[in-house]
Structures are given as structure tokens and as C-alpha cells.
Short mmCIF file of C-alpha atoms in Angstrom, two decimals:
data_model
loop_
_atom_site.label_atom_id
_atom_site.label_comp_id
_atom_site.label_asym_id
_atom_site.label_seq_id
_atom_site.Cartn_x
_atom_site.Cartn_y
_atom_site.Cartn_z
CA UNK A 248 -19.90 29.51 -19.32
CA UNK A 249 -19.34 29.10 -23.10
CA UNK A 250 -21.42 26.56 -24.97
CA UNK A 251 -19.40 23.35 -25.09
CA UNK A 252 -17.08 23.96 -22.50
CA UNK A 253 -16.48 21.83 -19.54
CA UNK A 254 -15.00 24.28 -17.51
CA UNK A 255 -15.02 27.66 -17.06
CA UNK A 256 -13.05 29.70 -18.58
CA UNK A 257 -10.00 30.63 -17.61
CA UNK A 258 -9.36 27.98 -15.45
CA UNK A 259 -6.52 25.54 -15.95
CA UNK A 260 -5.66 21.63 -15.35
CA UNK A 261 -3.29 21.75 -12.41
CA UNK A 262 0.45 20.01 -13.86
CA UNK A 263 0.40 16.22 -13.77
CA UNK A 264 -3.52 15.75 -12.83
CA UNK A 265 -5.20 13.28 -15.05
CA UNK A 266 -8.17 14.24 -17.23
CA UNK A 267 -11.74 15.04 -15.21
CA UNK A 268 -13.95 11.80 -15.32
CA UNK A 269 -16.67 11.66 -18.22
CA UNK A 270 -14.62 13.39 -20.54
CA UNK A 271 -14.29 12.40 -24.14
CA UNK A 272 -11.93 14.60 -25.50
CA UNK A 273 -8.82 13.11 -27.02
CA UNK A 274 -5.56 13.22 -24.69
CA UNK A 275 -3.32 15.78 -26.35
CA UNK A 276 -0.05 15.07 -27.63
CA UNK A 277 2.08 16.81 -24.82
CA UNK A 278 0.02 15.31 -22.44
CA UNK A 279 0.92 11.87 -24.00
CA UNK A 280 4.34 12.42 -23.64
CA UNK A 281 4.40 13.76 -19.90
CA UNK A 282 2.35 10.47 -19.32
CA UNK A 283 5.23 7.83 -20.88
CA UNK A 284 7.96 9.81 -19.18
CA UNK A 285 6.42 9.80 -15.70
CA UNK A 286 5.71 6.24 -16.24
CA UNK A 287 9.58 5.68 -17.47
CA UNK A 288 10.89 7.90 -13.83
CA UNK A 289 8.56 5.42 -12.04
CA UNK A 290 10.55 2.44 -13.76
CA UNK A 291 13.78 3.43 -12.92
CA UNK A 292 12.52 4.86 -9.33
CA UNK A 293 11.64 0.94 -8.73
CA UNK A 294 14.72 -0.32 -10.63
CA UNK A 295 17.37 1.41 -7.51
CA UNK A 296 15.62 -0.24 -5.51
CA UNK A 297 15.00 -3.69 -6.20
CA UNK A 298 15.81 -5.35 -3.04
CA UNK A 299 12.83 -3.52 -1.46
CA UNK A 300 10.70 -4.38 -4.33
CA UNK A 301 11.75 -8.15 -4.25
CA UNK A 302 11.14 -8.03 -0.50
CA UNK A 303 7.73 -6.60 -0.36
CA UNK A 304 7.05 -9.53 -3.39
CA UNK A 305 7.74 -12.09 -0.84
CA UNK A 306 4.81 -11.44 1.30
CA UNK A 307 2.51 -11.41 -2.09
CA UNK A 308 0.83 -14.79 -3.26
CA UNK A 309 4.01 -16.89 -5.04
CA UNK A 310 6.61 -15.44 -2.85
CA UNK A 311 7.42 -18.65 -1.65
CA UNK A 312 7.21 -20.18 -4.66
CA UNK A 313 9.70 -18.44 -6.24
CA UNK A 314 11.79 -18.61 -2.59
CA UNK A 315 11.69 -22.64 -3.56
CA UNK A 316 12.19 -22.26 -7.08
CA UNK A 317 15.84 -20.56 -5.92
CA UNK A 318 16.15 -23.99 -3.84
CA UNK A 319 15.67 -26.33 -6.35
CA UNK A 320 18.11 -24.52 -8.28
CA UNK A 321 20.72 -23.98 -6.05
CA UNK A 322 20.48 -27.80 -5.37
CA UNK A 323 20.46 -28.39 -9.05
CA UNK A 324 23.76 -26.44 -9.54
CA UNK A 325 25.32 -28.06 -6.89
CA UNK A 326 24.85 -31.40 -8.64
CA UNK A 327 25.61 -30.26 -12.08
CA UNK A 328 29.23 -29.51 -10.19
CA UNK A 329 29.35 -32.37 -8.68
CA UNK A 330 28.86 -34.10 -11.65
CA UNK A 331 31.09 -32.40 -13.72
CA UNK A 332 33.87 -33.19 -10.94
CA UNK A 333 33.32 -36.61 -10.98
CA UNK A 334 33.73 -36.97 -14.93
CA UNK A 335 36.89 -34.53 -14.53
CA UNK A 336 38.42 -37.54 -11.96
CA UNK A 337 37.15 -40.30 -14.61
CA UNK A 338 38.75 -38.65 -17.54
CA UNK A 339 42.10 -38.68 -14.91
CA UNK A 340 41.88 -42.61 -14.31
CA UNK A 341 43.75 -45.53 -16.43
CA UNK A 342 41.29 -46.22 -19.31
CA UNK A 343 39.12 -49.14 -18.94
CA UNK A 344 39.62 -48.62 -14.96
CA UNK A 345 36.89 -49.41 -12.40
CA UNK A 346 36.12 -46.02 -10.43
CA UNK A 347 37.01 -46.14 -7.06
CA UNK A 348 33.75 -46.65 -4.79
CA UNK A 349 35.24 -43.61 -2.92
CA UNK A 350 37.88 -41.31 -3.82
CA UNK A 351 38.55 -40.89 -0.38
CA UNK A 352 39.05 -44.56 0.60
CA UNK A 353 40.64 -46.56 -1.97
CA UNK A 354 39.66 -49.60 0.25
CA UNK A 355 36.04 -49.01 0.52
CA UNK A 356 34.70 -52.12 -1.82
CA UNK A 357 37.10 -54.25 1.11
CA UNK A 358 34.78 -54.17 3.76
CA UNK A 359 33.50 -57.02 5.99
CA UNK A 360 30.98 -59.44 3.80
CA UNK A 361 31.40 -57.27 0.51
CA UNK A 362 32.36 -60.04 -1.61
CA UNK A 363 31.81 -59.96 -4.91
CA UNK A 364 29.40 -61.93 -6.99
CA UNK A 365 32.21 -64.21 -8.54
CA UNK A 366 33.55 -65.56 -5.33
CA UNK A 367 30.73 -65.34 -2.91
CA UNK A 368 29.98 -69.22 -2.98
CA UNK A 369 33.45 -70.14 -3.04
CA UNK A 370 34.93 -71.88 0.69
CA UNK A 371 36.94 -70.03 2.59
CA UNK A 372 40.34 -71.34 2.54
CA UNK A 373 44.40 -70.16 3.04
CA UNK A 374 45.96 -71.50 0.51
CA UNK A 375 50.16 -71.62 1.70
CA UNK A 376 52.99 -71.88 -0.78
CA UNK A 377 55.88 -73.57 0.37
CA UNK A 378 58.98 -72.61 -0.89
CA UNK A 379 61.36 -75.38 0.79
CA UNK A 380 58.41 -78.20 -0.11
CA UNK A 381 57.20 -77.11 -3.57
CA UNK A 382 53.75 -77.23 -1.88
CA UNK A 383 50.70 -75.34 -1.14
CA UNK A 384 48.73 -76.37 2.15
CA UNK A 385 45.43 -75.74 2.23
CA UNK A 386 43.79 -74.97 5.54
CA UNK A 387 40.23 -74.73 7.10
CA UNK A 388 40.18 -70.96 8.72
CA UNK A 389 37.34 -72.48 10.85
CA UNK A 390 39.36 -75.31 12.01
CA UNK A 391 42.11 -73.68 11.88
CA UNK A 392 44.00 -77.17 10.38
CA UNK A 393 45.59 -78.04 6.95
CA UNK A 394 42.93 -80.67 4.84
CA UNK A 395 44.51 -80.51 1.83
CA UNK A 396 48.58 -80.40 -0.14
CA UNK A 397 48.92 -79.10 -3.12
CA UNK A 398 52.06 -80.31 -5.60
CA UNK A 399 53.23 -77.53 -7.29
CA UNK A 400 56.32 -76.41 -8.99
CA UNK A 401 59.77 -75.15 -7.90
CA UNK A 402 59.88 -73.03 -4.67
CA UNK A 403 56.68 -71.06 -4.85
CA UNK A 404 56.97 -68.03 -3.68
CA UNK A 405 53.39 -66.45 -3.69
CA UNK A 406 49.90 -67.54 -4.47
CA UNK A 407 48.11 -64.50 -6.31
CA UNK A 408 44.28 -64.13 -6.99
CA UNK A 409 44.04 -63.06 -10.65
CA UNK A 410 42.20 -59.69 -11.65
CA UNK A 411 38.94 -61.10 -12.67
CA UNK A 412 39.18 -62.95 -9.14
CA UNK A 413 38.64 -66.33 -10.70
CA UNK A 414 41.91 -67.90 -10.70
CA UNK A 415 45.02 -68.31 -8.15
CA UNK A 416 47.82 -68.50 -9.60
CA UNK A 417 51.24 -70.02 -8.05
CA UNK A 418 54.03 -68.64 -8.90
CA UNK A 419 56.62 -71.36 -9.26
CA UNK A 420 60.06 -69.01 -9.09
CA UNK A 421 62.05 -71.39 -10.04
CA UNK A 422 60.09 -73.82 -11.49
CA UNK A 423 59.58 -71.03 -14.36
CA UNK A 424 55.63 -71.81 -14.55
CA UNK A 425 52.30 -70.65 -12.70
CA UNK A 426 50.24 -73.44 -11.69
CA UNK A 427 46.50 -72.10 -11.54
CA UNK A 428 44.16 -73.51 -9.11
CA UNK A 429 39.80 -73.06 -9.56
CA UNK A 430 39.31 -71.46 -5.65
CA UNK A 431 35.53 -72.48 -6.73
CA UNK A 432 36.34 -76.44 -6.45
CA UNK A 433 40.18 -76.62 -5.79
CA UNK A 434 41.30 -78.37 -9.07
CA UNK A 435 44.27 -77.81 -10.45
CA UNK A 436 45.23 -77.12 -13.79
CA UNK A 437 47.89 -77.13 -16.11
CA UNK A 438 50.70 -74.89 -15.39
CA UNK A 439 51.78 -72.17 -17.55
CA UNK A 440 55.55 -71.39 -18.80
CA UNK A 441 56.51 -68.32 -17.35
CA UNK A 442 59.81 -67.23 -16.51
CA UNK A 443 61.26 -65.74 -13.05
CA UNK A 444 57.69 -65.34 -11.71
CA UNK A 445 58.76 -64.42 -8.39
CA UNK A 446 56.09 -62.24 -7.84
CA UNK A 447 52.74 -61.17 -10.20
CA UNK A 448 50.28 -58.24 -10.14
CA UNK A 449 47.88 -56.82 -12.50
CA UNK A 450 47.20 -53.40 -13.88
CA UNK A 451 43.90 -51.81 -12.43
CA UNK A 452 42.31 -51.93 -16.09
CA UNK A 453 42.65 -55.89 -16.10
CA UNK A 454 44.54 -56.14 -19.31
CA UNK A 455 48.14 -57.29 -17.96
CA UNK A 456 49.83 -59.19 -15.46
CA UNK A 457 52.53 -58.04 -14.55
CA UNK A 458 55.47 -60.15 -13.57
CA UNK A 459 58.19 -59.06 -11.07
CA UNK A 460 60.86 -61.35 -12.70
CA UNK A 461 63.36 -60.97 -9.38
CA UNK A 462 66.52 -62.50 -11.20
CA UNK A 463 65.90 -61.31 -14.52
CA UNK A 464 65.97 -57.67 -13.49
CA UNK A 465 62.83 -57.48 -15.72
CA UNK A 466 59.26 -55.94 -15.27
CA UNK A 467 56.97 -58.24 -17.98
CA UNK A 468 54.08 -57.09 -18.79
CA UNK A 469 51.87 -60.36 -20.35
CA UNK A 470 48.38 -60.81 -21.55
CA UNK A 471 46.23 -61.01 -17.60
CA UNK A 472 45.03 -64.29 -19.43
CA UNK A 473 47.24 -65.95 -21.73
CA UNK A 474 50.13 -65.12 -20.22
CA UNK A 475 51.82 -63.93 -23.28
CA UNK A 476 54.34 -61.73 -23.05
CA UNK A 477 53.54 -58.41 -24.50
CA UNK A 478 56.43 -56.05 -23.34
CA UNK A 479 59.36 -56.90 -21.16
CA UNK A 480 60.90 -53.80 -19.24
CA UNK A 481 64.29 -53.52 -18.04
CA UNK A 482 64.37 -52.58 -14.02
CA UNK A 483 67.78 -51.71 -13.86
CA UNK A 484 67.88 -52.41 -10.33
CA UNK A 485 68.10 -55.85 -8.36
CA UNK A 486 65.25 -57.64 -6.95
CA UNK A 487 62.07 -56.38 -8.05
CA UNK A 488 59.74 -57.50 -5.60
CA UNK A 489 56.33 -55.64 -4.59
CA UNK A 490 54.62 -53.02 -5.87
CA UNK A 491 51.25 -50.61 -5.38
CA UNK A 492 49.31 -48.52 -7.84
CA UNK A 493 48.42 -45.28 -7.52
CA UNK A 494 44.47 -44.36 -6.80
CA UNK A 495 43.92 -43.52 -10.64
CA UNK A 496 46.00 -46.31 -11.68
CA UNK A 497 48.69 -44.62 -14.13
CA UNK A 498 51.62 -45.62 -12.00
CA UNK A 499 52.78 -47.78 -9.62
CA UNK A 500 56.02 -47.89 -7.63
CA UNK A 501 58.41 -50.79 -7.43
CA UNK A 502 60.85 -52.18 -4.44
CA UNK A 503 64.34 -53.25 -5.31
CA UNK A 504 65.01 -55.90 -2.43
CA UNK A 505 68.71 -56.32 -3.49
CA UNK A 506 69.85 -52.43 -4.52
CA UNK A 507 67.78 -50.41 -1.97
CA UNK A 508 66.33 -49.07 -4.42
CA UNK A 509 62.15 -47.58 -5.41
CA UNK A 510 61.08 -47.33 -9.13
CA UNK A 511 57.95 -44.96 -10.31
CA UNK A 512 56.77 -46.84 -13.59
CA UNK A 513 54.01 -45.19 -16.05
CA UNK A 514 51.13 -47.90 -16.01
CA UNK A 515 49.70 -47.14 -20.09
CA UNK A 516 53.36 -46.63 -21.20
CA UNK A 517 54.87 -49.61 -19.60
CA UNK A 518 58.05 -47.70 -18.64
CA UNK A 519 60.32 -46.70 -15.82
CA UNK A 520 59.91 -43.04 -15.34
CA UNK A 521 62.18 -42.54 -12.05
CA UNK A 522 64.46 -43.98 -9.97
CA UNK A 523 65.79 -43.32 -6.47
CA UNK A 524 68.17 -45.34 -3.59
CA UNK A 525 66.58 -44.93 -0.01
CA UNK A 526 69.09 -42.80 2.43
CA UNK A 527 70.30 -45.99 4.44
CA UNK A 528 73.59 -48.44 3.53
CA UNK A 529 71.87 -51.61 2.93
CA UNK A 530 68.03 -50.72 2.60
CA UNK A 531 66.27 -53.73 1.94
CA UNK A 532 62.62 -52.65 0.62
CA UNK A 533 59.76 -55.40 0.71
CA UNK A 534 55.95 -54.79 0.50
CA UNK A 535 54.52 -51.71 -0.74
CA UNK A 536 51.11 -50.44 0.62
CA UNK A 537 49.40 -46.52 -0.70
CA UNK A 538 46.86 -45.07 2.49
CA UNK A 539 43.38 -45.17 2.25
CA UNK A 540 43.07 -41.51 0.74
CA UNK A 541 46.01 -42.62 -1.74
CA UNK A 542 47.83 -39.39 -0.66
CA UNK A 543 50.85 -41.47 1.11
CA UNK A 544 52.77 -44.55 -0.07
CA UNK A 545 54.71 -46.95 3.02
CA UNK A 546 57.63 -49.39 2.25
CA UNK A 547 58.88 -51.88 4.36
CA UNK A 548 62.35 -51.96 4.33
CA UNK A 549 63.95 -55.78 6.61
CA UNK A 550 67.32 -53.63 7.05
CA UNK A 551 65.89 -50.11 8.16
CA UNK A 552 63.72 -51.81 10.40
CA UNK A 553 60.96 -49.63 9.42
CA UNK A 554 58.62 -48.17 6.85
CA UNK A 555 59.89 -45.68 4.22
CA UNK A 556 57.07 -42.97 4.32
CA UNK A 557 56.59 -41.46 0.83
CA UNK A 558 54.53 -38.97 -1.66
CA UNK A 559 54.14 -41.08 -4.87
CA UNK A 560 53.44 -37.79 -6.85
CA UNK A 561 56.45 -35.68 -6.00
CA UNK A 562 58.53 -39.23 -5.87
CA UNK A 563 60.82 -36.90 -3.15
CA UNK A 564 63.16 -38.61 -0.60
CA UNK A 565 61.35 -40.76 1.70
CA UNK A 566 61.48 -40.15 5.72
CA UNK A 567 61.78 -43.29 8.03
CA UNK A 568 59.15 -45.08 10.80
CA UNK A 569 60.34 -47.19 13.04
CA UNK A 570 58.24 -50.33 13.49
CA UNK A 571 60.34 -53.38 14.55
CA UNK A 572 63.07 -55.57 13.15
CA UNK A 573 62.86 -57.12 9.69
CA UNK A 574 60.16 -54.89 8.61
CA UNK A 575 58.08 -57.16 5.68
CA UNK A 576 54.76 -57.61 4.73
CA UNK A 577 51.43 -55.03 4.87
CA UNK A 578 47.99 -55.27 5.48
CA UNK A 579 45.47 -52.91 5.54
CA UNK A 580 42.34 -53.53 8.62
CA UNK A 581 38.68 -54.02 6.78
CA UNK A 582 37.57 -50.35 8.15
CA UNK A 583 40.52 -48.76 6.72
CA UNK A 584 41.52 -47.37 9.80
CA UNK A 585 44.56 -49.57 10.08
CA UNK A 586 47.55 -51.50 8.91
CA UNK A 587 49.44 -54.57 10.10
CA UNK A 588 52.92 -54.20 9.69
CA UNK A 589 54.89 -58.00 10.25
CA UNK A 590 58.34 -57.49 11.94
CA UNK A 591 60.03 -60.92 10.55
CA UNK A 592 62.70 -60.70 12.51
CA UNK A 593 61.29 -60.14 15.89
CA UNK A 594 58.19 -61.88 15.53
CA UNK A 595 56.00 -58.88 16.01
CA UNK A 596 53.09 -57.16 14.72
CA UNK A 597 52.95 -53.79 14.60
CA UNK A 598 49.61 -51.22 14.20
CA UNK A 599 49.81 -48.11 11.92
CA UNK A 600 47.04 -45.64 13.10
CA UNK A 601 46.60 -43.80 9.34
CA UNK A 602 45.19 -41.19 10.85
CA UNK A 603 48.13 -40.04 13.01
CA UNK A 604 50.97 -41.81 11.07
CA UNK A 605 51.70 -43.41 14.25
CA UNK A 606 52.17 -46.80 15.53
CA UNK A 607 49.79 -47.06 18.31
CA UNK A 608 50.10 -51.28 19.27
CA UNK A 609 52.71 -53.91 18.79
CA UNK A 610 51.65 -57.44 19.41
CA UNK A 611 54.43 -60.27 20.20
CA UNK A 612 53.76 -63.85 19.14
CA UNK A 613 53.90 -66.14 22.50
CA UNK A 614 57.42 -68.00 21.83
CA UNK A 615 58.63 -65.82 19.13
CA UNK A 616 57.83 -66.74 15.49
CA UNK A 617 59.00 -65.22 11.83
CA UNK A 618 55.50 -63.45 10.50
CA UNK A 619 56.08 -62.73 7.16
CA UNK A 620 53.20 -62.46 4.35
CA UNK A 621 49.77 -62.99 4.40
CA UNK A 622 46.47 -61.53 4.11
CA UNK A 623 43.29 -59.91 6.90
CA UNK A 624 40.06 -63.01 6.30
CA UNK A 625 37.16 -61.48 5.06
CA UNK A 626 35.04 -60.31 8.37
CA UNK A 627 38.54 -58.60 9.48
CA UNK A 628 38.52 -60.55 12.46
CA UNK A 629 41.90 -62.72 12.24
CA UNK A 630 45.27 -61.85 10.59
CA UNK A 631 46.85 -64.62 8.80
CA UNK A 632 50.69 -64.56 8.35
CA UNK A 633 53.03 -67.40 6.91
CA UNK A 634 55.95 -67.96 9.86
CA UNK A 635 58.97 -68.30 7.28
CA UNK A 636 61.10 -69.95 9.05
CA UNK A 637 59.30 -71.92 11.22
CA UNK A 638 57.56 -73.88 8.96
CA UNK A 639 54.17 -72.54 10.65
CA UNK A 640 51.36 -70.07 10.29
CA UNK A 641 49.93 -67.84 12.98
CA UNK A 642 46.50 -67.00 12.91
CA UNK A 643 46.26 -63.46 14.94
CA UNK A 644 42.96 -61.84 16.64
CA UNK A 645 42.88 -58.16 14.80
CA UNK A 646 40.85 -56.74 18.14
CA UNK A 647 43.42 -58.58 20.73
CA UNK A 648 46.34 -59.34 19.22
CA UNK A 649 46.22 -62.48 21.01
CA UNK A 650 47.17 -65.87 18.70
CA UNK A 651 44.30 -67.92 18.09
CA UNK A 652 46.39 -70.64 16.30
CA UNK A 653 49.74 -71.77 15.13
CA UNK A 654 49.51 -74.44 12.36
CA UNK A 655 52.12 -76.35 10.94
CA UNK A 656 52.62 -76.50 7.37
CA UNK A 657 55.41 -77.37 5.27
CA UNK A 658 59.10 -75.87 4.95
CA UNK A 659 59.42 -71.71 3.76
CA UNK A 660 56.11 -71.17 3.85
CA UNK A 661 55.80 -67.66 2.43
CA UNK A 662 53.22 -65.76 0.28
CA UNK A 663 50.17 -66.96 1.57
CA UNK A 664 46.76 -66.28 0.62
CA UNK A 665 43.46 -65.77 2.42
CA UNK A 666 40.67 -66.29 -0.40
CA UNK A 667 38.09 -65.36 -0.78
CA UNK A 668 38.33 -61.41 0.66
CA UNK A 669 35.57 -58.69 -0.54
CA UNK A 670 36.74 -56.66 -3.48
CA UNK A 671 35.59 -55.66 -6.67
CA UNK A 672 38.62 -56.57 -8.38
CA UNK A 673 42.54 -57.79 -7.50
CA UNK A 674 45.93 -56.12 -8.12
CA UNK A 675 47.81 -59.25 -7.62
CA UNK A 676 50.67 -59.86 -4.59
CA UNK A 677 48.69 -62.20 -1.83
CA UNK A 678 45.41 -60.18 -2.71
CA UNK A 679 45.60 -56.34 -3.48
CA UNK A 680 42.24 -56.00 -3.79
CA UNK A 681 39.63 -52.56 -4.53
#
């Protein structure tokens, strides 16, 4: 063996071995290289096959770490959508618009007990305009019995609670005024000029009232306070009369008692955007009512003897449901599973299932009766409904159907008002509340 060798010679490395323990030679240059590419194959060996690799990781210390790491990150992605989806439907609504509490029930702040903050100490009263007296009665929902009449202007038509929910306001049709009454204490105040008020609701942002001037032919917007006018809007129809805003609040639609005839009007540009006549000779429309999920509007119609069925959106030709003669006022149950349709001139109640579009009861008042507008009290328990021509009211068990009471009042009692009812906020009518 040569001096300074450490092997002997003639002998060679096999290919690919590393260098024999102890030595202290410098690695060569070649060998170098073969070294970085075998280490670059192994790279790229692992690389094709990554599930493996990630799947053998899992069984090492932090496997499940990183296995709740992808949880919390999934979840957080999911909420970053759900987010983004709710400012999406925001950015959609009426400015200055209250959110519904669910986009899926437009009635959800309406449930039993959820009244609001403003009108939780107020007393529970139904406060009766009569058009024939130039009254309001006032009656005890307890004791089922009139304690108080109200002197009001000429032929009042409707008693509406105002947006803010802090004010009912009387609308004296042909009186030309709105007499407001405090539901906190029952004084009344000074009425205010306003012209043809036959009928008054307010735009979901709380900014206007708008005034459903019947002989006019006129949609007037006004101040939801003042009462100044701020834009008057020709209907071009006869008998404006109820309405009902869409679930983001840029449009409502419009009944045309005397024309048979629906308007679509854009809420932020106060204007008529469409028209249509309902397929019958003679359709009288009345109330207007959306469905919980805001997907379907229903109109009832006193000559059709039914409710027009309707997509707001499309505004297409409506189909007809049957529900009983004189078709008139609607009011939707306090689990938003139902509505009360009043059949004026048969003196029956009908039930709308929403979920199957169907009328599933119809409950007849014990020696016949006219039930025409009114309102559902505020545990849900006992439909209230002015009897129009009977000078009457009928107050109607919601589980039963059975009448719990018939109280006299005084002569064309009509849009009567159960107050206070949960809500965050009212649309107008005899308490269109969300």
C-alpha cells in the first residue's frame, strides 16, 4: 500500500456511495454535483406524490394541528361569504332602510311580545274610525267593550300608526285633515290639513308618507312628519287605495278600487313605472299583502271574489284564488304561517296556508256579519275586524275561529286599528308593520 493512501490501489468507490468515514479529503467537484442532482430527483420523486407525503405527515406530531388549522379556515371562508352576501343584499335595499331581521321572513320582528321599545308601555287598545259618525271608539281588548269616543273629522276612513310608531293618525277623507292621537296617553292633537287622505303609508326608509288621495287620482308623497307635500304623482287610474312594498323597499304596488286596475311605483323615484287591468269585467282590488319570503304579492279583489296571485318583479298577469264573496282586507298570523283573508260580503274568514297557496279553513260569523279591516292583537291570539255595515266589530279566536265578541260601535266603522302590535317599524294602512 502506497504511503498516504487510504486504500489500496486500484480499487475504486462504487457509483453513488458516500465518502469512507474518517476521511478528510475534500469532496471533489463531480462528486458535488452528483450529490445536488440526486438530492434535486429526490425532490421531485416526493413532489408526484404529495398526497402520500401529506398522508404519512398526518400521523407525525402537528398532523392534527394543521388538520384544524384547515377547519378554522374553511369556517373562516364560509363567513367571509356570508358576509360579503349580506352587504351585497344591503347595498340592494332603499337607502336609509332597516334590514330585514330575516330575508326569508319579512314578518319576523312581528312575532308574539316583540314590541318595540317605543310602544311597549303603551295600553292595549282598538282604536275604530267611524265613517258614518266622524268617530273613533276606543275599546278595551280585555273587556272586550268601548271606554272611550273620539271626535274626529269627516268620515274617517282609517286610523294609521306612523313610521316611527309614535303617532296614529286619522285620516279624515273628507274632512281633508289627519287628526293625530298620542297611543301613549290618548290625547288628541291638532289636526293637520291634508287633502283626500283616504288612505296613508310610509316608505320603509321613514322619510315620506305617502297619501293614497282616492278622489284626487293622486299618489302624494309628504314629509312622514310635517306633512308637507314634497311630490304629488299622478295615478292615472281611479281609486287608489292599498298598497305593499317590496322586501328591499324600492317599489311598492298600488290597487285601483274603481278601474280594476294594479300600479308598480319606484319607491326613491317617486314614479309610476307600470300599469296593468286585472283579466275580469269589473275587478274591484282592495288590500294588498307580499308573503313572508316576499317572493309573491296577493290582492283582494270585492268583485272577483278572490285574491289576485302575483310576482311583483316580473309585474306579469296575475292568476285568480277563490276565497269568498267581497274579498277585502289581509292579515298576516304572528308565526307567519298564515293569512286572514275577510270575505265582506259573506261574512267569512278565510285561511291562506303560504306554504301550499291554499286555503285550508273558512270560518263563518254566527248570524252573518260584514268583516272588513282590521288588524291580528299582539300575542296572535284574536283577529279584530271592523263589521262595516253593521255598525259592530267582531273579535275572532285565530286557533278556533270561534267569535269571542261582537261590540257595537258607531255607524261605517272601517279601518280599524289594533295598537300596539310588535314591529320594528310601520308601513302605514291599519299597521303594516316589519
Amino acid at each position: 500500500m502506497a504511503r498516504g493512501s487510504s486504500r489500496p490501489r486500484g480499487s475504486s468507490r462504487p457509483r453513488g456511495s458516500s465518502r469512507p468515514r474518517g476521511s478528510s479529503r475534500p469532496l471533489s467537484r463531480a462528486y458535488r454535483r452528483r450529490a445536488t442532482v440526486r438530492a434535486a430527483v429526490a425532490l421531485l420523486l416526493c413532489g408526484a406524490v404529495v398526497p402520500a407525503c401529506a398522508s404519512s405527515s398526518e400521523h407525525k406530531p402537528g398532523g392534527a394541528e394543521s388538520a384544524a388549522a384547515r377547519e378554522s379556515a374553511l369556517k373562516a371562508s364560509a363567513a367571509a361569504k356570508r358576509k360579503a352576501e349580506k352587504k351585497a343584499e344591503q347595498a340592494r335595499l332603499l337607502p336609509g332602510m332597516p334590514p330585514p331581521l330575516d330575508p326569508h321572513d319579512l314578518y319576523a320582528a312581528d312575532r308574539p311580545g316583540m314590541l318595540s321599545r317605543t310602544v311597549k308601555d303603551y295600553p292595549s287598545r282598538v282604536y275604530v274610525p267611524n265613517t258614518l259618525s266622524d268617530t273613533v271608539s276606543v275599546i278595551d281588548p280585555k273587556k272586550f267593550k268601548v271606554i272611550r269616543t273620539i271626535q274626529v273629522g269627516h268620515q274617517p276612513q282609517h286610523v294609521v300608526p306612523s313610521w316611527d310608531l309614535k303617532t296614529l293618525w286619522v285620516n279624515n277623507d273628507l274632512g281633508n285633515s289627519l287628526t293625530p292621537i298620542n297611543p301613549a296617553n290618548g290625547r288628541v292633537g291638532r289636526p293637520v290639513a291634508v287633502h283626500d287622505p283616504y288612505n296613508l303609508y310610509f316608505t320603509p326608509d321613514g322619510k315620506y308618507a305617502v297619501v293614497m288621495a282616492s278622489k284626487d287620482r293622486e299618489l302624494v308623497f309628504r314629509d312622514a312628519h310635517s306633512m308637507k307635500v314634497v311630490k304629488s304623482v299622478p295615478a292615472n287610474c281611479y281609486g287608489v287605495n292599498h298598497t305593499d312594498f317590496s322586501p328591499n323597499g324600492r317599489y311598492f304596488i298600488v290597487s285601483c278600487e274603481f278601474s280594476g286596475e294594479l300600479l308598480k311605483v319606484d319607491t326613491a323615484r317617486k314614479k309610476v313605472v307600470a300599469k296593468q287591468r286585472l283579466p275580469i269585467a269589473g275587478a274591484m282590488p282592495q288590500d294588498v299583502k307580499i308573503s313572508p319570503n316576499g317572493k309573491t304579492w296577493y290582492i283582494a279583489d270585492m268583485v272577483a271574489n278572490g285574491l289576485w296571485v302575483l310576482n311583483g318583479d316580473t309585474f306579469g298577469k296575475p292568476r285568480l284564488l277563490p276565497t269568498g264573496k267581497g274579498t277585502h282586507g289581509l292579515y298576516v298570523s304572528r308565526d307567519s304561517r298564515s293569512m286572514y283573508v275577510s270575505n265582506r260580503g259573506e261574512g267569512t274568514i278565510s285561511v291562506l296556508s303560504f306554504k301550499t297557496g291554499k286555503v285550508t279553513r273558512k270560518w263563518r260569523l254566527p248570524g252573518g256579519g260584514s268583516p272588513d279591516m282590521g288588524g291580528v292583537s299582539d300575542d296572535g291570539k284574536v283577529l279584530w275586524l271592523s263589521g262595516r255595515y253593521n255598525a259592530e266589530v267582531y273579535a275572532i279566536d285565530t286557533h278556533s275561529g270561534r267569535l269571542r265578541a261582537r261590540i257595537p260601535v258607531g255607524g261605517g266603522p272601517h279601518g280599524l286599528a289594533v295598537y300596539p302590535q310588535p314591529g320594528r317599524y310601520s308601513l302605514g294602512h291599519t299597521g303594516i308593520f316589519r
